[in-house]
Coordinates of C-alpha atoms and ligand atoms in Angstrom, one line a residue:
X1 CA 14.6 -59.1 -5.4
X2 CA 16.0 -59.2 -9.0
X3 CA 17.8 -56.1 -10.4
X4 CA 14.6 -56.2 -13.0
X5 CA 12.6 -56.3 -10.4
X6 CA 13.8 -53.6 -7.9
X7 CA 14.0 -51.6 -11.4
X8 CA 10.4 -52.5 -12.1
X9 CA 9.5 -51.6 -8.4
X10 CA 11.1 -48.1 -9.0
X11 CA 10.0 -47.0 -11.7
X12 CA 6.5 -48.1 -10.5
X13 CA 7.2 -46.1 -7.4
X14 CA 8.5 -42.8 -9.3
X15 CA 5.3 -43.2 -11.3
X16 CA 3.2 -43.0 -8.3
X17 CA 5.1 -40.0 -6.6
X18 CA 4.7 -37.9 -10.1
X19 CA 1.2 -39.6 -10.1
X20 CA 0.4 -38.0 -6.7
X21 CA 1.5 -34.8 -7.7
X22 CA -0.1 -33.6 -10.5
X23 CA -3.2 -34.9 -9.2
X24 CA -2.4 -32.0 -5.5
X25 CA -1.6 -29.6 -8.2
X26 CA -5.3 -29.8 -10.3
X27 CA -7.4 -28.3 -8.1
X28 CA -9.9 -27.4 -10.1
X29 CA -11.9 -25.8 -7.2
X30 CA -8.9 -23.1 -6.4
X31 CA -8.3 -22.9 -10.0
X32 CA -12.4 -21.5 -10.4
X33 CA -11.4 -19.4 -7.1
X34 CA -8.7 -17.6 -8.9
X35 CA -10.2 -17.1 -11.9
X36 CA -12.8 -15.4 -9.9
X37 CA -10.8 -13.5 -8.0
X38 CA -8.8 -11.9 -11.3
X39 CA -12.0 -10.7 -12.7
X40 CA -13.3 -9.3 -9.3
X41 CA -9.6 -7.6 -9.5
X42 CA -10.6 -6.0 -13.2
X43 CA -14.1 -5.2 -12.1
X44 CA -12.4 -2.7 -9.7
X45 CA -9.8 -1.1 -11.4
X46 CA -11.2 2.4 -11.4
X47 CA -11.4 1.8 -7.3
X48 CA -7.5 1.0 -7.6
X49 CA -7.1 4.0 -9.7
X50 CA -9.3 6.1 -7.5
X51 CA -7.3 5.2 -4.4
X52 CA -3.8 5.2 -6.2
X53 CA -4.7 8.8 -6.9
X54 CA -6.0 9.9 -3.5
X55 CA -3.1 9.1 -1.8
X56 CA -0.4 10.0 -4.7
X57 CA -2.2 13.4 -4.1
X58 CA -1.7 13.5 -0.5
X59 CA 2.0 12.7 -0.6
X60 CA 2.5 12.4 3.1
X61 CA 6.0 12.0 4.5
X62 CA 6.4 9.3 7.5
X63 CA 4.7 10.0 10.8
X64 CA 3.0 12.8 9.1
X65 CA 0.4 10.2 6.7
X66 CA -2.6 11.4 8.1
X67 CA -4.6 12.3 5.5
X68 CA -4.0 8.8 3.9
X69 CA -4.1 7.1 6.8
X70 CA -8.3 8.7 7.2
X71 CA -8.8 7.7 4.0
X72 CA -7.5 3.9 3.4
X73 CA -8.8 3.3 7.0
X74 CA -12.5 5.0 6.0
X75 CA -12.4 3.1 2.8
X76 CA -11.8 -0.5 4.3
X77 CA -14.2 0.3 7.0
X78 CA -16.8 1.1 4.4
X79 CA -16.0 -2.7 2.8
X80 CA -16.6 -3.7 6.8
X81 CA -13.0 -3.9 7.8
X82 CA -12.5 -3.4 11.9
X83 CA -9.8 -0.9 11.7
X84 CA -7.8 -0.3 14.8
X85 CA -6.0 2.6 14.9
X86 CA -3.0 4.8 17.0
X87 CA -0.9 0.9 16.8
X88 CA 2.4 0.7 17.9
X89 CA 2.4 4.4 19.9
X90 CA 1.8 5.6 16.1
X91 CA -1.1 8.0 15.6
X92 CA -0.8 7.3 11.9
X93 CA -0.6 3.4 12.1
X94 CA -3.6 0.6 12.0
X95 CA -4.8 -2.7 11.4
X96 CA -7.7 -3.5 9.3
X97 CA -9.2 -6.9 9.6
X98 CA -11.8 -9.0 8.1
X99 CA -12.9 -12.5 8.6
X100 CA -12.4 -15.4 11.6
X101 CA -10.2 -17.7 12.6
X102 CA -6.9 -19.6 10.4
X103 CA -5.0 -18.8 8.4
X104 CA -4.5 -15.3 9.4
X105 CA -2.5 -13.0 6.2
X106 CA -1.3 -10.1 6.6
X107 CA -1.5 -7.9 3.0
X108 CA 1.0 -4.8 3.8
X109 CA 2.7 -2.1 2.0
X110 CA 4.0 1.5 2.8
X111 CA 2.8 4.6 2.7
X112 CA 5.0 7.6 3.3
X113 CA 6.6 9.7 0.1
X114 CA 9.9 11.8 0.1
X115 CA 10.5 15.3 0.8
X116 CA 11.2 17.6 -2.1
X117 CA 9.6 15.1 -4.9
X118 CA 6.1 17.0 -5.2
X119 CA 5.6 16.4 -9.1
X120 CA 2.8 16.7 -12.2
X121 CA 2.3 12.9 -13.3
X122 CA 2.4 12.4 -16.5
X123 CA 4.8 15.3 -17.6
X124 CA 8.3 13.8 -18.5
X125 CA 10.3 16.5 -16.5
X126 CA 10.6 18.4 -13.3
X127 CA 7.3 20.2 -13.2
X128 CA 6.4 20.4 -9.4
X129 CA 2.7 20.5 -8.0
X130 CA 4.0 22.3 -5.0
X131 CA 7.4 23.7 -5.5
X132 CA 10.0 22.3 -2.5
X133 CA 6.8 20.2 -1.1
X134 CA 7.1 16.5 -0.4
X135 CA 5.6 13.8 -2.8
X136 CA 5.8 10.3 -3.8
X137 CA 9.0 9.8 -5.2
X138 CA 9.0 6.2 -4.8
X139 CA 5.7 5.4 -5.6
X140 CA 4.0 4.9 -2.2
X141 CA 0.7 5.9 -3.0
X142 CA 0.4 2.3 -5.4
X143 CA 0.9 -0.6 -2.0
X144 CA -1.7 -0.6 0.0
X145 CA -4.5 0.5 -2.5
X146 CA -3.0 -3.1 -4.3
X147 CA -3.7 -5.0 -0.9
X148 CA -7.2 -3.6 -0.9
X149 CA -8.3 -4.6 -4.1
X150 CA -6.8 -7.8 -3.6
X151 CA -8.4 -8.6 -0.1
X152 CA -12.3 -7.5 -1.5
X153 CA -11.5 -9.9 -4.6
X154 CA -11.0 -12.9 -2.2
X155 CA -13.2 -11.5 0.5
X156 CA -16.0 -11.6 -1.7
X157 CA -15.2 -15.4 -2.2
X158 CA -14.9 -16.2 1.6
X159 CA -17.9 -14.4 2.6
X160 CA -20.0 -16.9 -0.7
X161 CA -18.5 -19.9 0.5
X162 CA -17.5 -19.1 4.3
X163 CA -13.9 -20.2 3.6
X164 CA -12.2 -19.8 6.7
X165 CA -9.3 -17.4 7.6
X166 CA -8.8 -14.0 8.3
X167 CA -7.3 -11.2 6.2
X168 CA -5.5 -8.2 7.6
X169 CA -4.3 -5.2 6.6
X170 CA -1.3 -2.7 7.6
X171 CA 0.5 0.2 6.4
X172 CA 5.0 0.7 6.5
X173 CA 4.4 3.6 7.8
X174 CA 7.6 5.9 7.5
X175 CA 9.2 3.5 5.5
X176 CA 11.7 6.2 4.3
X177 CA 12.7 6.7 8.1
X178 CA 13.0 2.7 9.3
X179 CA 10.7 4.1 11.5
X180 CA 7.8 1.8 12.4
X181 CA 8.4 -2.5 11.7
X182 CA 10.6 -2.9 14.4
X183 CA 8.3 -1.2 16.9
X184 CA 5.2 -3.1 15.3
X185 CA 7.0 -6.6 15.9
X186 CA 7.8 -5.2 19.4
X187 CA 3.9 -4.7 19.6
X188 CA 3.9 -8.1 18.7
X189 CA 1.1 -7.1 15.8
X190 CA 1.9 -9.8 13.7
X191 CA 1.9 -12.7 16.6
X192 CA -0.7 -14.6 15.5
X193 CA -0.1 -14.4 12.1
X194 CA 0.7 -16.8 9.5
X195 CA 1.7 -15.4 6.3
X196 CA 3.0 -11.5 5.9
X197 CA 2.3 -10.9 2.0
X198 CA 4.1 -7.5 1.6
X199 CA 4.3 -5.4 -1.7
X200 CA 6.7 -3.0 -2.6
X201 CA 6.3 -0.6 -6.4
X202 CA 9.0 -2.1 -8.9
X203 CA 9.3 -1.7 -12.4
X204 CA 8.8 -5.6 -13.2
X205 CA 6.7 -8.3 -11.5
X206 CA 9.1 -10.1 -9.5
X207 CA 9.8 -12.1 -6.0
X208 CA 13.0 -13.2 -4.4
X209 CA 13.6 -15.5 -1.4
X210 CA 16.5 -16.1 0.9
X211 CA 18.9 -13.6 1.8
X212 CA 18.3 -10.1 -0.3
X213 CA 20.4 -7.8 -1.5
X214 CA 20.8 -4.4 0.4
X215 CA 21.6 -3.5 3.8
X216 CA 19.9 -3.1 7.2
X217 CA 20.7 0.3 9.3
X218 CA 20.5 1.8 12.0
X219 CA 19.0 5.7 12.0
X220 CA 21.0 7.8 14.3
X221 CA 20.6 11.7 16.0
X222 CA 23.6 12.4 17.8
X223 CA 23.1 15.8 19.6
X224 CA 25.9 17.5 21.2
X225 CA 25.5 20.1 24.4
X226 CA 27.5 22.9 25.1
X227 CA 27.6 26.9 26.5
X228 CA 26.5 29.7 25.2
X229 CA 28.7 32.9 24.6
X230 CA 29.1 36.1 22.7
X231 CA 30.4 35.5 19.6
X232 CA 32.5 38.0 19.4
X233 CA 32.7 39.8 23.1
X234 CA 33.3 36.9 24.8
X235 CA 33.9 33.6 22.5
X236 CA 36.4 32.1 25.1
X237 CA 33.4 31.4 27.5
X238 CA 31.4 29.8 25.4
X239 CA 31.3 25.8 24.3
X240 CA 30.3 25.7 20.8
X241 CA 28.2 22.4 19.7
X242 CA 28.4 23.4 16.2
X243 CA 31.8 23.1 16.7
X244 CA 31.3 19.2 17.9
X245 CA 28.5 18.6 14.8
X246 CA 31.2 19.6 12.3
X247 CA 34.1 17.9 13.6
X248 CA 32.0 14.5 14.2
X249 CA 31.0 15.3 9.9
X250 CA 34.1 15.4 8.9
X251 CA 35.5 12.6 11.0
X252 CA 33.2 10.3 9.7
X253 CA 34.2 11.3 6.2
X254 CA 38.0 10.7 6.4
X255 CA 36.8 7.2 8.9
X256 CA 34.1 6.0 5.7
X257 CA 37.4 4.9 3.7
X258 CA 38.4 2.6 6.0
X259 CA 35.2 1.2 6.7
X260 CA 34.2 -1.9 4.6
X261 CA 33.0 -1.8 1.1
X262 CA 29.2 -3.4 2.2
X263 CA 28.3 -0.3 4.5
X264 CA 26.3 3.0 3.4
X265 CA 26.5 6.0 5.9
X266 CA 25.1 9.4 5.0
X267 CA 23.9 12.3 7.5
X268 CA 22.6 15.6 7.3
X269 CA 22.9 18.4 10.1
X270 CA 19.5 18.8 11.8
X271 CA 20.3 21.5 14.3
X272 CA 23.1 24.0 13.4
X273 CA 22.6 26.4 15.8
X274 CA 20.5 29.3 16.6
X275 CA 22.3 32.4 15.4
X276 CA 26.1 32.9 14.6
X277 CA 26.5 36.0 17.5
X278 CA 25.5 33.6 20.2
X279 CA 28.0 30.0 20.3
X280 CA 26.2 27.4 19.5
X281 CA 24.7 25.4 22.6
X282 CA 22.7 23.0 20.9
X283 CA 23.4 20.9 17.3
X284 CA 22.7 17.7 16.1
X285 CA 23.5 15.6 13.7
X286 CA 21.7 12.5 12.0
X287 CA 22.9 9.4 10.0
X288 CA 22.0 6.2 8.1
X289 CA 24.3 3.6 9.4
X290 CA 24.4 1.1 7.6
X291 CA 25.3 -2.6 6.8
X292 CA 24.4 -6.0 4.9
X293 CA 24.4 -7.8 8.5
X294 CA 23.4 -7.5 12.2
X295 CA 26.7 -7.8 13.4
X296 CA 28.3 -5.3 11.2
X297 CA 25.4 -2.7 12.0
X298 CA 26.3 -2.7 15.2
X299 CA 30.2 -2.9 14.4
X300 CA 29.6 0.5 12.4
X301 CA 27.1 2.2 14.8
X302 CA 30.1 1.7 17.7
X303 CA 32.6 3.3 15.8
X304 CA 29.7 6.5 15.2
X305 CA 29.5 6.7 19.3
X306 CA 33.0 7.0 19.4
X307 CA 33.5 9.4 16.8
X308 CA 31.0 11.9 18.9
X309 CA 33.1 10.9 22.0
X310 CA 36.2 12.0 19.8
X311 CA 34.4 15.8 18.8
X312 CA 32.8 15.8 22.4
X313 CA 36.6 16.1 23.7
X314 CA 37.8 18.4 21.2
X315 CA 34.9 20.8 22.0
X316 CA 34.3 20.0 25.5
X317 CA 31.0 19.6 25.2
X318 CA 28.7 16.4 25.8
X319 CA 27.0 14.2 23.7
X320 CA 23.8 11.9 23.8
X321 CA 22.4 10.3 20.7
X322 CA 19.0 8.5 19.7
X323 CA 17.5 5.7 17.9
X324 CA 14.9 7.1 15.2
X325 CA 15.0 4.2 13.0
X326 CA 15.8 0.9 12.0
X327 CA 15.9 -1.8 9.3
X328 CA 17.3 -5.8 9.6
X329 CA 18.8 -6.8 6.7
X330 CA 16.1 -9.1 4.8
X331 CA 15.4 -12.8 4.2
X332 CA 12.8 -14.2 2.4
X333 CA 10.7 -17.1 2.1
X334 CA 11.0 -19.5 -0.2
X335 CA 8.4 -21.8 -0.1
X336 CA 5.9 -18.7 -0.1
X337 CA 7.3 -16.4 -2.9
X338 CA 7.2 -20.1 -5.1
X339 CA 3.6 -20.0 -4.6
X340 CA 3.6 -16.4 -5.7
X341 CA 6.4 -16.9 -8.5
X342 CA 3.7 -19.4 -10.0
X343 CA 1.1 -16.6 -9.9
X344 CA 3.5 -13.7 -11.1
X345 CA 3.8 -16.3 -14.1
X346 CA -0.1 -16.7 -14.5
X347 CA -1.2 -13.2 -14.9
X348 CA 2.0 -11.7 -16.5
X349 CA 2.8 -7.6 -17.3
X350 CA 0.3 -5.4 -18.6
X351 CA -0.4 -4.0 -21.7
X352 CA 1.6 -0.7 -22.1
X353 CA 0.0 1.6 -24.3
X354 CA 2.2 3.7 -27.0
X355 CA 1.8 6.7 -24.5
X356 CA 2.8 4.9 -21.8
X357 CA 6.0 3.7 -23.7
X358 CA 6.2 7.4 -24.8
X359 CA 6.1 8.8 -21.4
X360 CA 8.8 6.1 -20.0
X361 CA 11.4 6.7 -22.7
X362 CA 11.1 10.5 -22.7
X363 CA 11.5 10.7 -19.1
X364 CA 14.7 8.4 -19.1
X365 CA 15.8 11.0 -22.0
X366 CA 15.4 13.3 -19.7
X367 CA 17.4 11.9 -17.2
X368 CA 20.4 10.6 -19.4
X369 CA 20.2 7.2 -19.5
X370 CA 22.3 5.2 -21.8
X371 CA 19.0 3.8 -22.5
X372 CA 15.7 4.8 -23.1
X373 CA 14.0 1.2 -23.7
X374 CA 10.6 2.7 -21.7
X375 CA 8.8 -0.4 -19.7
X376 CA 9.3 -4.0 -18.5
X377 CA 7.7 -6.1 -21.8
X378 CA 9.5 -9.5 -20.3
X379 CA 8.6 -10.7 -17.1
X380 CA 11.3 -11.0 -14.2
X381 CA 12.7 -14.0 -13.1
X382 CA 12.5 -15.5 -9.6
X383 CA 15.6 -15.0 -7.8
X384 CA 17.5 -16.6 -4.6
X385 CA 19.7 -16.1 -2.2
X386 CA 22.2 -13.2 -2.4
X387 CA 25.7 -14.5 -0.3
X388 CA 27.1 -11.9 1.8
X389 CA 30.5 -11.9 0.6
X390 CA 28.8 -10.7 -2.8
X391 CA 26.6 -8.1 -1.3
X392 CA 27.8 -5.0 -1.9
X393 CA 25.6 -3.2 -0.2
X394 CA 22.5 -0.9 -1.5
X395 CA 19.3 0.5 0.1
X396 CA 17.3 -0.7 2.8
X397 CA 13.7 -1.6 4.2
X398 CA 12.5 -2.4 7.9
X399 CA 10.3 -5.5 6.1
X400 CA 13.2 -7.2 7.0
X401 CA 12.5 -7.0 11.0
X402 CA 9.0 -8.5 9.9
X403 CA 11.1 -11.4 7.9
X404 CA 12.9 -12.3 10.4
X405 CA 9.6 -12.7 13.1
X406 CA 7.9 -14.6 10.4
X407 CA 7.5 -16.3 6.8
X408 CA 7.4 -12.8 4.7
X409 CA 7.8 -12.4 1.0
X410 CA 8.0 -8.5 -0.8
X411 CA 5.9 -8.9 -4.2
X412 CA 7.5 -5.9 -6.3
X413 CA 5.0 -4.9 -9.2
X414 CA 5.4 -3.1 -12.3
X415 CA 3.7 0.5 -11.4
X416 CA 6.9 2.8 -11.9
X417 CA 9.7 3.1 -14.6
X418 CA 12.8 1.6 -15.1
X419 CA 16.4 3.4 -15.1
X420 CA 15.3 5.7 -12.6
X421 CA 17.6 7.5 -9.2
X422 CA 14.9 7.0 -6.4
X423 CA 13.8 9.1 -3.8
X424 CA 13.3 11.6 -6.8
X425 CA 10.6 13.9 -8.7
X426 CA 11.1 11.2 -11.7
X427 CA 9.8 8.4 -9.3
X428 CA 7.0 10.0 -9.1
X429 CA 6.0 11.0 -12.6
X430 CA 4.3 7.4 -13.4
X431 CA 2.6 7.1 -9.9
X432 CA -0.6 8.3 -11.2
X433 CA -0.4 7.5 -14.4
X434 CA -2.3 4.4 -16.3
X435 CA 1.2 3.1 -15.8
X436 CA 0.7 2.6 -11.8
X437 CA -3.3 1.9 -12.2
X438 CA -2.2 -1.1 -14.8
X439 CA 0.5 -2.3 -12.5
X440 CA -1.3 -2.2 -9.7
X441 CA -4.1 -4.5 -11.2
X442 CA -1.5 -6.8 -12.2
X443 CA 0.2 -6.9 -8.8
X444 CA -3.5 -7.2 -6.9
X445 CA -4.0 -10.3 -9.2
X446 CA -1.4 -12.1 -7.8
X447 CA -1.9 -10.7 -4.0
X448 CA -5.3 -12.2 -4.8
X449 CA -4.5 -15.5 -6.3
X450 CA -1.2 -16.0 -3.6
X451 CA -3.9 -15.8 -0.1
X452 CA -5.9 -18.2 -3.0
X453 CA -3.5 -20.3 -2.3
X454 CA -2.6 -19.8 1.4
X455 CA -6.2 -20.0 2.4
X456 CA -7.4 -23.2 0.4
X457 CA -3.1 -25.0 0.4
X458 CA -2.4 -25.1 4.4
X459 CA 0.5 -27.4 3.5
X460 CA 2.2 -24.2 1.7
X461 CA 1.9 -22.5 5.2
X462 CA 3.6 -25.6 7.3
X463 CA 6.3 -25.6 4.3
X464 CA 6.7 -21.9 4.9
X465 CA 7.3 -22.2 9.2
X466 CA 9.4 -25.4 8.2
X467 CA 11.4 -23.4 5.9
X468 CA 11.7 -20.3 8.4
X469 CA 11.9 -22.7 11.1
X470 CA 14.7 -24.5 10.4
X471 CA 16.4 -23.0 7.4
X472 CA 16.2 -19.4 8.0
X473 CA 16.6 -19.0 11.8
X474 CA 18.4 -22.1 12.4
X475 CA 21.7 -20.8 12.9
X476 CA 20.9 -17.2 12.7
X477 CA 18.6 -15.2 15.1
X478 CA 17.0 -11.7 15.2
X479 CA 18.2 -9.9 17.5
X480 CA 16.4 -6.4 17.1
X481 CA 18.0 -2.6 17.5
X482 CA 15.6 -0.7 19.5
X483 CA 15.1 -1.8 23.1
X484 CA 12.0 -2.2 25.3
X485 CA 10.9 1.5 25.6
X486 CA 12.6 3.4 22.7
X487 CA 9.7 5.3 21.4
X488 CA 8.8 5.6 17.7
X489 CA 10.3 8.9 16.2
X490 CA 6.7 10.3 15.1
X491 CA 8.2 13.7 15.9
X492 CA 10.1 13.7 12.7
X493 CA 8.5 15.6 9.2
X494 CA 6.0 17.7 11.6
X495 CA 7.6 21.1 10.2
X496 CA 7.9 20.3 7.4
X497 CA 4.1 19.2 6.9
X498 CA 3.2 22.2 8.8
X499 CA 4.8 24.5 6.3
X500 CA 3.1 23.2 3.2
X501 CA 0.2 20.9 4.0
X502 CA -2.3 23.6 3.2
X503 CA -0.4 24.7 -0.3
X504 CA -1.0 20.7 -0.8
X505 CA -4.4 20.2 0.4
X506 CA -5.7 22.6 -3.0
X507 CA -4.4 19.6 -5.1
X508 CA -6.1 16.8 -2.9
X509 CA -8.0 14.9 -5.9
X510 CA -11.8 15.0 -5.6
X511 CA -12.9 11.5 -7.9
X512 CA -16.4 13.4 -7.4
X513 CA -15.6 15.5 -9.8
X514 CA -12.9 14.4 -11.9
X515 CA -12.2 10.9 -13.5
X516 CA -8.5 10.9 -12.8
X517 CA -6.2 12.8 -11.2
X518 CA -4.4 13.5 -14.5
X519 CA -8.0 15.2 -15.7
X520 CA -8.5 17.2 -12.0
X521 CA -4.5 18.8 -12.8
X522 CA -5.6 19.6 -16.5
X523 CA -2.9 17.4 -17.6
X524 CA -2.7 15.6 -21.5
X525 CA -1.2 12.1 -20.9
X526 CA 2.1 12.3 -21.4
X527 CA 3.0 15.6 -21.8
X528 CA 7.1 15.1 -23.1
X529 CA 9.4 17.8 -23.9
X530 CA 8.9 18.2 -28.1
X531 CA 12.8 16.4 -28.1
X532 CA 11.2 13.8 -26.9
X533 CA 7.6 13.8 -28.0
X534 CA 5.1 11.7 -29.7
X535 CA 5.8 12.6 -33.0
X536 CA 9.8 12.6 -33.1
X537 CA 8.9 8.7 -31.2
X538 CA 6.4 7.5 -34.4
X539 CA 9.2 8.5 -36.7
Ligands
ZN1 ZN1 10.0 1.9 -0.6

């Protein structure tokens, strides 16, 4: 062959391959599909907003999500989802599913809120619903309500055109705690899945793959055993515990400086004793060990058993400790958050209104900021791989035990504000607001159009095993925290449910009667200090 002609032959050939692909990409069939599936999305809005607002106003801490747990499970059943519930040894965990067959996806997102973050939505500063109640102060409420929506939009498309596959439906419950992902993959819940679509609340719609950001962790109670005494008659007999919790605390203080700049510990005293005349027999003490990989979770969580060794012999007393949570670092899939990245792109951020900007920048007022630019008006990028010698550590989530069982991808929509602490009362100011009910809509949209494209694409689920396959595990394998019989810690949050569910339960929203949560409070949307309010913003 001539150089001309090997030129003419390649040139021929690159015209084909670009030739081939443009006509896979128009698909004019999934294209109607999606289309479809966004209006379905729009037609239920004040069902998102209705559900958004149900569960904001149950604002359930982990283990304890009972209320919301009745209702998302009666509500799916009443679309004709087979719910299954108690999974995993969790009374508050389930599985909804609908439909037959492949592709199975699984649409999940949590569900538990924070302690002490009980707040009015809408009002740009503290203003609790339940003084020193739990709420959701990181947007909880917003997930699975998304998921929902999403699955009825392409249900209803299924069910008209008997498009195989089968969609289900799961809750992070106790997200805040680690406290149920790694248990579900050891129930093997997600073993005939294809596809987990998770969602988390962001302030932008977004998607990453590869290695995040963050840490993994390992959730901690070490309790310490001594003797009783008198206190003061007879101090000498006794073997104080207290003694051992303290010395363990400060230990791990002075020890945190040498540890490396990736890891995040933090613990609080759960048991300090009983009362100070009688020495101490029990105390216990409970941390977040963390770390940005498996082996340097467990490097950390070695050097915590010997520092309650260490206070065991200066107290002689005796230790034991226990798993309540856990989180892997995560890694996501590429191939599958592409597919939603294209979709993120399609359906783009809401329209904020001025009160919703007003609200936003007053509450970031509030707090300090440098800034107070209110909400996301340019759409996030897609983002890669974080390398671990640039991770410097950060938060974490037990998605990442489900990422590394299976091709997994977090969609983070735009339902809170931006510039905010977490795990906070702020966090939980826009979580029933037209702020969450817009960005949830958005998010569902792309849910929707992503199983679209999972359901009607099965070469985007082979690219997604290829890639997990033999990019993601190929050198690196999961090698989970929690062994064969360490039970869920579903114990955890019962008090403190106990002490103010009722107080709680007289704010429970009643769509019945009220439009929107906002209007069942008796609250004007937004409601800013007058520093920061509408009229001060319009000059
Ligand atoms: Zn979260």
């Amino acid at each position: 062959m001539t150089m001309r002609a090997r030129l003419a032959v390649m040139i021929l050939a690159s015209t084909l391959v670009a030739g081939t692909a443009s006509a896979q990409d128009a698909n004019p069939k999934l294209d109607a599909y999606k289309t479809e599936a966004v209006r379905g999305v729009d037609e239920m809005a004040k069902l998102a907003q209705e559900m958004v607002d149900s569960v904001f106003s149950f604002g359930e801490l982990g283990f304890q999500e009972v209320e919301t747990s009745k209702y998302l499970t009666g509500q799916l059943e009443k679309f004709g989802f087979r719910v299954q519930r108690g999974v995993a040894g969790m009374p508050t965990a389930w599985v909804a599913t609908w439909g037959s067959g492949k592709p199975v996806i699984a649409l999940g997102s949590d569900i538990d809120g924070i302690p002490q973050a009980s707040q009015k939505p809408g009002v740009a500063y503290r203003d609790p619903i339940v003084e020193g109640a739990p709420g959701h102060g990181e947007g909880h409420n917003t997930g699975v309500p998304l998921n929902i929506v999403a699955a009825l939009a392409v249900k209803k498309i299924m069910e008209r055109d008997k498009l195989p596959g089968t969609l289900m439906l799961w809750p992070g419950v106790a997200e805040e705690l680690d406290g149920a992902k790694a248990w579900y993959i050891r129930e093997g819940l997600f073993k005939d899945v294809d596809v987990v679509l998770f969602t988390h609340v962001g302030n932008n719609l977004d998607v990453s793959w590869g290695d995040r950001g963050g840490t993994g962790l390992v959730s901690v109670e070490y309790t310490f055993e001594g003797e009783t005494a008198h206190s003061a008659g007879a101090p000498w007999r006794g073997r104080s515990a207290l003694d051992a919790v303290e010395l363990m605390s400060v230990g791990w203080q002075y020890r945190r400086e040498h540890l490396r700049l990736s890891h995040r510990s933090h613990h609080v005293i759960t048991n300090g004793g009983d009362q100070p005349n009688v020495v101490p027999r029990n105390a216990s003490l409970w941390f977040y060990l963390r770390e940005i990989d498996q082996p340097h979770i467990k490097e950390v969580w070695e050097i915590a058993d010997k520092m309650a060794e260490g206070a065991a012999l200066m107290t002689n007393t005796k230790w034991t400790s226990r798993i309540l949570g856990t989180g892997y670092p995560q890694h996501m899939n590429r191939p599958v958050a592409e597919t939603v990245f294209a979709n993120i792109k399609k359906v783009g951020l809401p329209q904020w209104s001025e009160a919703d900007q007003t609200l936003a920048r007053a509450l970031q007022k509030e707090l300090g900021n440098a800034t107070a630019d209110g909400l996301a008006t340019k759409l996030g990028e897609i983002t890669g791989p974080v390398r671990l010698e640039d991770n410097m550590g950060g938060g974490s989530d037990d998605i990442g035990d489900i990422s590394w069982n299976l091709p997994t991808v977090t969609l983070r929509y735009p339902a809170n504000i931006p510039g905010l602490p977490g795990h906070n009362w702020s966090s939980a100011i826009a979580s029933a607001t037209p702020i969450a009910h817009k960005g949830v809509v958005a998010g569902a949209k792309v849910q929707a159009m992503t199983v679209l494209d999972l359901l009607t694409k099965p070469e985007i689920i082979k690219s997604a095993w290829d890639y997990f396959n033999n990019v993601q595990t190929k050198d690196v394998k999961y090698i989970p925290f929690i062994k064969a019989d360490t039970p869920p810690a579903t114990h955890l949050n019962t008090e403190i449910l106990a002490k103010y569910r009722e107080q709680m339960r007289k704010y429970y929203y009643d769509p019945t009667k009220y439009k929107t949560y906002l209007e069942q409070l008796g609250i004007e949307y937004p409601t800013v200090r007058p520093t920061g309010g509408v009229k001060q913003e319009q000059e």
